Amino acid sequence: MERLDPAKIPRHIAIIMDGNGRWAQKKRLSRIEGHKAGLDAARGVVEACDELGVKILTLYAFSKENWRRPRKEVSELMGLLHAKLKKEREELLKRNIRVNIIGDLDDLPGPIRSTLKKLVEVSRAKNGLLVNLALSYGGRSEIVAGVKKIVADVAAGQITATDITPEIFSRYLFTRDIPDPDLLIRTSGELRISNFLLWQIAYTELYFTATLWPDFGKEELIQACLSFQNRERRFGRTVAQMQEGDAAQ
Ligand code: IPE
Ligand code: IPE
Ligand code: MG
């Protein structure tokens, strides 16, 4: 098997963890069993990223649009997620993992919201892997909320409209302190973004796999990283420029 180049591990990996329902259906289990297996897969991938030396892992766990699902599925999924967070808390802290949330936290049920807030708080000083959980997250809402905040700052005279650049605007998003993803993975064979990190993935490398999320593990994560390492990120420049090593200029 091809080996990973430890010097070129993607710094930030983002994952659209999709396919829990179809995994369960194939096994004649309930959708909630699929979500349970999906949370176990997430735990495995957190560990694998930690071991590979990835710095940031953003996991799309629940979208703004997922509130449209049947009430029972949503409440059971929230219950599972809450229990998993409590169960893994000590292990996360032991691994020096910092947890951050992106999304509209206020949409979440109170008990899970307070568990999440505490986890973010107690892990704030950790300097290992950053696990960035996207919960009730939608890319368009994030951008609109950012626009509202920047308009308010312009009205308050904190910034002028002519000062606004993409770099400045980035600071108005949930991801203000986080570099853009280098690699985005989507499981389950769907070839779409589903409102995930619309602004941040402008130059992210994309990796799509038919594997259903509960079956995704370290081996396939390594495959995705290998695919990433075999690509040339040109950021608008030509191949010749890249070969001359002008990339930094
Ligand atoms: C992803 O799996 C988990 C969430 C979106 C919460 P799905 O539940 O979307 O699984 P499929 O797409 O129905 O197979
Ligand atoms: C995207 O998956 C959201 C998450 C994985 C959390 P969905 O299953 O909700 O996406 P669509 O509806 O198929 O686009
Ligand atoms: Mg899905």
Coordinates of N, CA and C in Angstrom, one line a residue, residues 100-243:
N100 N -15.1 22.5 19.8 CA -15.7 23.7 19.4 C -17.0 23.4 18.6
I101 N -18.0 24.3 18.7 CA -19.3 24.1 18.0 C -19.4 25.2 16.9
I102 N -19.9 24.8 15.8 CA -20.3 25.8 14.8 C -21.8 25.5 14.5
G103 N -22.6 26.5 14.3 CA -24.0 26.3 14.1 C -24.8 27.1 15.1
D104 N -26.1 27.0 15.0 CA -27.0 27.8 15.8 C -27.3 27.0 17.1
L105 N -26.5 27.1 18.0 CA -26.5 26.4 19.3 C -27.9 26.6 20.0
D106 N -28.4 27.8 19.8 CA -29.7 28.1 20.5 C -30.9 27.2 20.0
D107 N -30.7 26.6 18.8 CA -31.8 25.8 18.3 C -31.9 24.4 19.0
L108 N -30.8 24.1 19.7 CA -30.7 22.7 20.3 C -31.5 22.7 21.7
P109 N -31.9 21.5 22.1 CA -32.6 21.3 23.3 C -31.7 21.8 24.5
G110 N -32.2 22.4 25.5 CA -31.5 22.9 26.6 C -30.4 22.0 27.2
P111 N -30.8 20.7 27.6 CA -29.8 19.9 28.3 C -28.5 19.6 27.4
I112 N -28.7 19.4 26.1 CA -27.5 19.1 25.3 C -26.7 20.4 25.1
R113 N -27.5 21.5 25.0 CA -26.8 22.8 24.8 C -25.9 23.0 26.0
S114 N -26.4 22.7 27.2 CA -25.5 23.1 28.4 C -24.3 22.1 28.4
T115 N -24.5 20.8 28.1 CA -23.4 19.8 28.1 C -22.4 20.3 27.0
L116 N -22.8 20.8 25.9 CA -21.9 21.2 24.9 C -21.1 22.4 25.3
K117 N -21.8 23.4 25.9 CA -21.2 24.6 26.4 C -20.1 24.3 27.4
K118 N -20.4 23.3 28.3 CA -19.4 22.9 29.4 C -18.2 22.3 28.7
L119 N -18.5 21.4 27.7 CA -17.4 20.7 27.1 C -16.5 21.7 26.3
V120 N -17.1 22.7 25.7 CA -16.3 23.7 25.0 C -15.4 24.4 26.0
E121 N -16.1 24.8 27.1 CA -15.4 25.5 28.2 C -14.2 24.7 28.8
V122 N -14.5 23.5 29.2 CA -13.4 22.7 29.9 C -12.3 22.3 29.0
S123 N -12.6 22.3 27.7 CA -11.5 21.8 26.7 C -10.8 23.0 26.1
R124 N -11.2 24.2 26.5 CA -10.7 25.5 25.8 C -9.2 25.5 25.8
A125 N -8.5 25.1 26.9 CA -7.1 25.3 26.9 C -6.3 24.1 26.3
K126 N -7.0 23.1 25.8 CA -6.4 21.9 25.2 C -5.7 22.3 23.9
N127 N -4.5 21.7 23.7 CA -3.8 22.1 22.4 C -3.6 20.9 21.5
G128 N -4.4 19.9 21.6 CA -4.3 18.7 20.7 C -5.3 19.0 19.5
L129 N -5.8 17.9 19.0 CA -6.8 18.0 17.9 C -7.9 18.9 18.3
L130 N -8.4 19.8 17.3 CA -9.6 20.5 17.5 C -10.7 19.8 16.8
V131 N -11.7 19.4 17.6 CA -12.9 18.8 17.0 C -14.0 19.8 16.9
N132 N -14.4 20.2 15.7 CA -15.3 21.2 15.5 C -16.6 20.6 15.0
L133 N -17.6 20.6 15.9 CA -18.9 20.0 15.6 C -19.8 20.9 15.0
A134 N -20.3 20.6 13.8 CA -21.3 21.4 13.1 C -22.7 20.9 13.5
L135 N -23.4 21.7 14.3 CA -24.8 21.3 14.8 C -25.8 22.4 14.5
S136 N -26.9 22.0 14.0 CA -27.9 23.0 13.5 C -27.1 24.0 12.6
Y137 N -26.2 23.5 11.8 CA -25.4 24.3 10.9 C -26.0 24.4 9.5
G138 N -25.9 25.6 9.0 CA -26.3 25.8 7.6 C -25.4 26.9 7.0
G139 N -24.8 26.6 5.9 CA -23.8 27.6 5.3 C -24.5 28.9 4.9
R140 N -25.6 28.9 4.4 CA -26.3 30.1 4.0 C -26.7 30.9 5.2
S141 N -27.2 30.3 6.2 CA -27.6 31.0 7.4 C -26.3 31.7 8.0
E142 N -25.2 30.9 8.0 CA -24.0 31.4 8.6 C -23.6 32.7 7.9
I143 N -23.6 32.7 6.5 CA -23.2 33.9 5.8 C -24.2 35.0 6.0
V144 N -25.5 34.8 6.1 CA -26.4 35.8 6.3 C -26.2 36.4 7.7
A145 N -26.0 35.6 8.7 CA -25.8 36.1 10.0 C -24.5 36.9 10.1
G146 N -23.5 36.5 9.3 CA -22.2 37.3 9.2 C -22.5 38.7 8.6
V147 N -23.3 38.7 7.5 CA -23.7 39.9 6.8 C -24.4 40.9 7.8
K148 N -25.3 40.3 8.6 CA -26.0 41.1 9.6 C -25.1 41.8 10.6
K149 N -24.1 41.0 11.1 CA -23.2 41.5 12.1 C -22.3 42.6 11.5
I150 N -21.9 42.4 10.2 CA -21.0 43.3 9.6 C -21.7 44.6 9.3
V151 N -23.0 44.5 8.9 CA -23.8 45.7 8.7 C -24.0 46.5 10.0
A152 N -24.2 45.7 11.1 CA -24.3 46.4 12.4 C -23.0 47.1 12.8
D153 N -21.9 46.5 12.5 CA -20.6 47.1 12.8 C -20.4 48.4 11.9
V154 N -20.8 48.3 10.7 CA -20.7 49.5 9.8 C -21.6 50.6 10.4
A155 N -22.8 50.3 10.7 CA -23.8 51.3 11.3 C -23.2 51.9 12.6
A156 N -22.5 51.1 13.3 CA -21.9 51.6 14.6 C -20.6 52.3 14.4
G157 N -20.1 52.4 13.1 CA -18.9 53.1 12.8 C -17.6 52.3 13.2
Q158 N -17.8 51.0 13.5 CA -16.6 50.2 13.8 C -15.7 49.9 12.6
I159 N -16.3 49.9 11.5 CA -15.7 49.5 10.2 C -16.4 50.2 9.1
T160 N -15.7 50.6 8.0 CA -16.4 51.2 6.9 C -16.6 50.2 5.8
A161 N -17.6 50.4 5.0 CA -18.0 49.4 4.0 C -16.8 49.2 3.0
T162 N -16.0 50.2 2.8 CA -14.8 50.0 1.8 C -13.7 49.1 2.5
D163 N -13.7 49.0 3.8 CA -12.7 48.1 4.4 C -13.1 46.6 4.3
I164 N -14.3 46.3 3.9 CA -14.7 44.9 3.9 C -14.0 44.1 2.7
T165 N -13.2 43.1 3.1 CA -12.5 42.2 2.2 C -12.9 40.8 2.5
P166 N -12.6 39.8 1.7 CA -13.0 38.4 2.1 C -12.3 38.1 3.4
E167 N -11.1 38.5 3.6 CA -10.4 38.2 4.9 C -11.2 38.7 6.1
I168 N -11.6 40.0 6.0 CA -12.3 40.6 7.1 C -13.7 39.9 7.2
F169 N -14.4 39.7 6.1 CA -15.7 39.0 6.2 C -15.6 37.7 6.9
S170 N -14.5 36.9 6.6 CA -14.3 35.6 7.3 C -14.4 35.7 8.8
R171 N -14.0 36.8 9.3 CA -14.0 36.9 10.8 C -15.4 37.1 11.4
Y172 N -16.4 37.2 10.5 CA -17.8 37.3 11.0 C -18.5 36.0 10.9
L173 N -17.8 34.9 10.5 CA -18.4 33.6 10.4 C -18.1 32.8 11.7
F174 N -18.8 31.7 11.8 CA -18.6 30.8 13.0 C -17.1 30.3 13.0
T175 N -16.5 30.2 11.9 CA -15.1 29.6 11.7 C -14.1 30.7 11.8
R176 N -14.4 31.8 12.5 CA -13.5 33.0 12.4 C -12.0 32.6 12.8
D177 N -11.8 31.7 13.7 CA -10.4 31.5 14.1 C -9.8 30.2 13.5
I178 N -10.5 29.6 12.5 CA -10.2 28.3 12.0 C -9.8 28.4 10.5
P179 N -8.6 27.9 10.1 CA -8.3 28.0 8.7 C -9.3 27.1 7.9
D180 N -9.4 27.4 6.6 CA -10.4 26.7 5.7 C -10.0 25.2 5.7
P181 N -10.9 24.3 5.4 CA -10.6 22.9 5.3 C -9.6 22.7 4.1
D182 N -8.7 21.8 4.2 CA -7.9 21.3 3.1 C -8.6 20.2 2.3
L183 N -9.3 19.4 3.1 CA -9.9 18.2 2.5 C -11.3 18.1 3.0
L184 N -12.3 17.9 2.1 CA -13.7 17.7 2.5 C -14.1 16.3 2.0
I185 N -14.6 15.5 2.9 CA -15.0 14.1 2.6 C -16.5 14.0 2.7
R186 N -17.2 13.4 1.7 CA -18.6 13.1 1.9 C -18.8 11.6 1.6
T187 N -19.4 10.9 2.6 CA -19.7 9.5 2.4 C -21.1 9.3 1.8
S188 N -21.4 8.1 1.5 CA -22.7 7.6 1.0 C -23.0 7.8 -0.4
G189 N -22.1 8.3 -1.2 CA -22.2 8.4 -2.7 C -23.0 9.6 -3.1
E190 N -23.4 10.5 -2.2 CA -24.1 11.7 -2.7 C -23.0 12.7 -3.1
L191 N -23.3 13.3 -4.3 CA -22.3 14.2 -4.8 C -22.8 15.7 -4.7
R192 N -23.0 16.1 -3.4 CA -23.5 17.4 -3.2 C -22.9 17.9 -1.8
I193 N -23.1 19.2 -1.6 CA -22.5 19.9 -0.4 C -23.5 20.0 0.7
S194 N -24.8 20.0 0.3 CA -25.9 20.1 1.3 C -25.7 21.3 2.3
N195 N -25.3 22.4 1.8 CA -25.3 23.6 2.7 C -24.2 23.6 3.7
F196 N -23.1 22.9 3.5 CA -22.0 22.8 4.4 C -20.9 23.8 4.1
L197 N -20.4 24.5 5.0 CA -19.2 25.4 4.8 C -19.1 26.0 3.4
L198 N -20.1 26.6 2.9 CA -20.1 27.1 1.6 C -19.0 28.1 1.3
W199 N -18.8 29.0 2.2 CA -17.7 30.1 2.1 C -16.4 29.4 2.2
Q200 N -16.2 28.5 3.1 CA -14.9 28.0 3.5 C -14.3 27.0 2.6
I201 N -15.1 26.4 1.7 CA -14.5 25.3 0.9 C -14.1 25.8 -0.5
A202 N -13.9 27.1 -0.7 CA -13.6 27.7 -2.0 C -12.5 26.9 -2.7
Y203 N -11.4 26.6 -1.9 CA -10.3 25.9 -2.5 C -10.0 24.5 -1.8
T204 N -11.0 24.0 -1.2 CA -10.8 22.7 -0.5 C -10.8 21.6 -1.5
E205 N -10.0 20.5 -1.3 CA -10.0 19.3 -2.2 C -11.2 18.5 -1.7
L206 N -11.9 17.9 -2.7 CA -13.1 17.1 -2.4 C -12.9 15.6 -2.6
Y207 N -13.4 14.9 -1.7 CA -13.3 13.4 -1.8 C -14.7 12.8 -1.5
F208 N -15.2 12.1 -2.5 CA -16.5 11.5 -2.4 C -16.3 10.0 -2.4
T209 N -17.0 9.3 -1.5 CA -16.9 7.9 -1.4 C -18.3 7.3 -1.3
A210 N -18.5 6.1 -1.8 CA -19.8 5.4 -1.7 C -20.0 4.8 -0.4
T211 N -19.0 4.6 0.4 CA -19.1 4.0 1.7 C -20.1 4.7 2.6
L212 N -20.9 4.0 3.3 CA -21.9 4.6 4.2 C -21.2 5.0 5.5
W213 N -21.6 6.1 6.1 CA -20.8 6.6 7.2 C -20.5 5.6 8.3
P214 N -21.4 4.7 8.7 CA -21.0 3.8 9.8 C -19.9 2.9 9.4
D215 N -19.7 2.7 8.1 CA -18.6 1.8 7.7 C -17.3 2.5 7.4
F216 N -17.3 3.8 7.6 CA -16.1 4.6 7.3 C -15.1 4.5 8.5
G217 N -13.9 4.1 8.3 CA -12.9 4.0 9.4 C -11.5 4.5 9.0
K218 N -10.6 4.2 9.8 CA -9.2 4.7 9.6 C -8.6 4.4 8.3
E219 N -8.9 3.2 7.8 CA -8.3 2.8 6.5 C -8.7 3.7 5.4
E220 N -10.0 4.0 5.4 CA -10.5 4.8 4.3 C -10.1 6.3 4.5
L221 N -10.0 6.7 5.7 CA -9.5 8.0 6.0 C -8.1 8.2 5.4
I222 N -7.3 7.1 5.6 CA -5.9 7.2 5.0 C -6.0 7.2 3.5
Q223 N -6.9 6.5 2.9 CA -7.1 6.5 1.4 C -7.4 8.0 1.0
A224 N -8.3 8.6 1.7 CA -8.7 10.0 1.4 C -7.5 10.9 1.5
C225 N -6.7 10.7 2.5 CA -5.5 11.5 2.7 C -4.5 11.3 1.6
L226 N -4.4 10.0 1.2 CA -3.5 9.7 0.1 C -3.9 10.4 -1.2
S227 N -5.2 10.3 -1.5 CA -5.8 11.0 -2.6 C -5.4 12.5 -2.5
F228 N -5.6 13.1 -1.4 CA -5.3 14.5 -1.2 C -3.8 14.7 -1.5
Q229 N -2.9 13.8 -1.0 CA -1.5 14.1 -1.2 C -1.1 13.9 -2.7
N230 N -1.9 13.3 -3.5 CA -1.5 13.1 -4.9 C -2.1 14.3 -5.8
R231 N -2.7 15.3 -5.1 CA -3.2 16.4 -5.9 C -2.3 17.6 -5.9
E232 N -2.4 18.4 -6.9 CA -1.7 19.6 -6.9 C -2.6 20.8 -6.7
R233 N -2.4 21.5 -5.6 CA -3.3 22.6 -5.3 C -2.7 23.9 -5.9
R234 N -3.3 24.4 -6.9 CA -2.7 25.5 -7.6 C -3.2 26.9 -7.2
F235 N -4.4 27.0 -6.6 CA -4.9 28.3 -6.1 C -4.9 29.3 -7.2
G236 N -5.2 28.9 -8.5 CA -5.3 29.8 -9.6 C -4.1 29.9 -10.4
R237 N -3.0 29.4 -9.9 CA -1.7 29.5 -10.7 C -1.6 28.5 -11.8
T238 N -0.6 28.5 -12.6 CA -0.4 27.5 -13.6 C 0.5 26.4 -13.1
V239 N 0.5 25.3 -13.8 CA 1.3 24.1 -13.5 C 2.8 24.5 -13.5
A240 N 3.2 25.3 -14.5 CA 4.6 25.7 -14.6 C 5.0 26.5 -13.4
Q241 N 4.1 27.4 -13.0 CA 4.5 28.2 -11.8 C 4.7 27.3 -10.6
M242 N 3.8 26.3 -10.5 CA 4.0 25.4 -9.3 C 5.3 24.7 -9.4
Q243 N 5.7 24.3 -10.6 CA 7.0 23.5 -10.7 C 8.2 24.4 -10.5

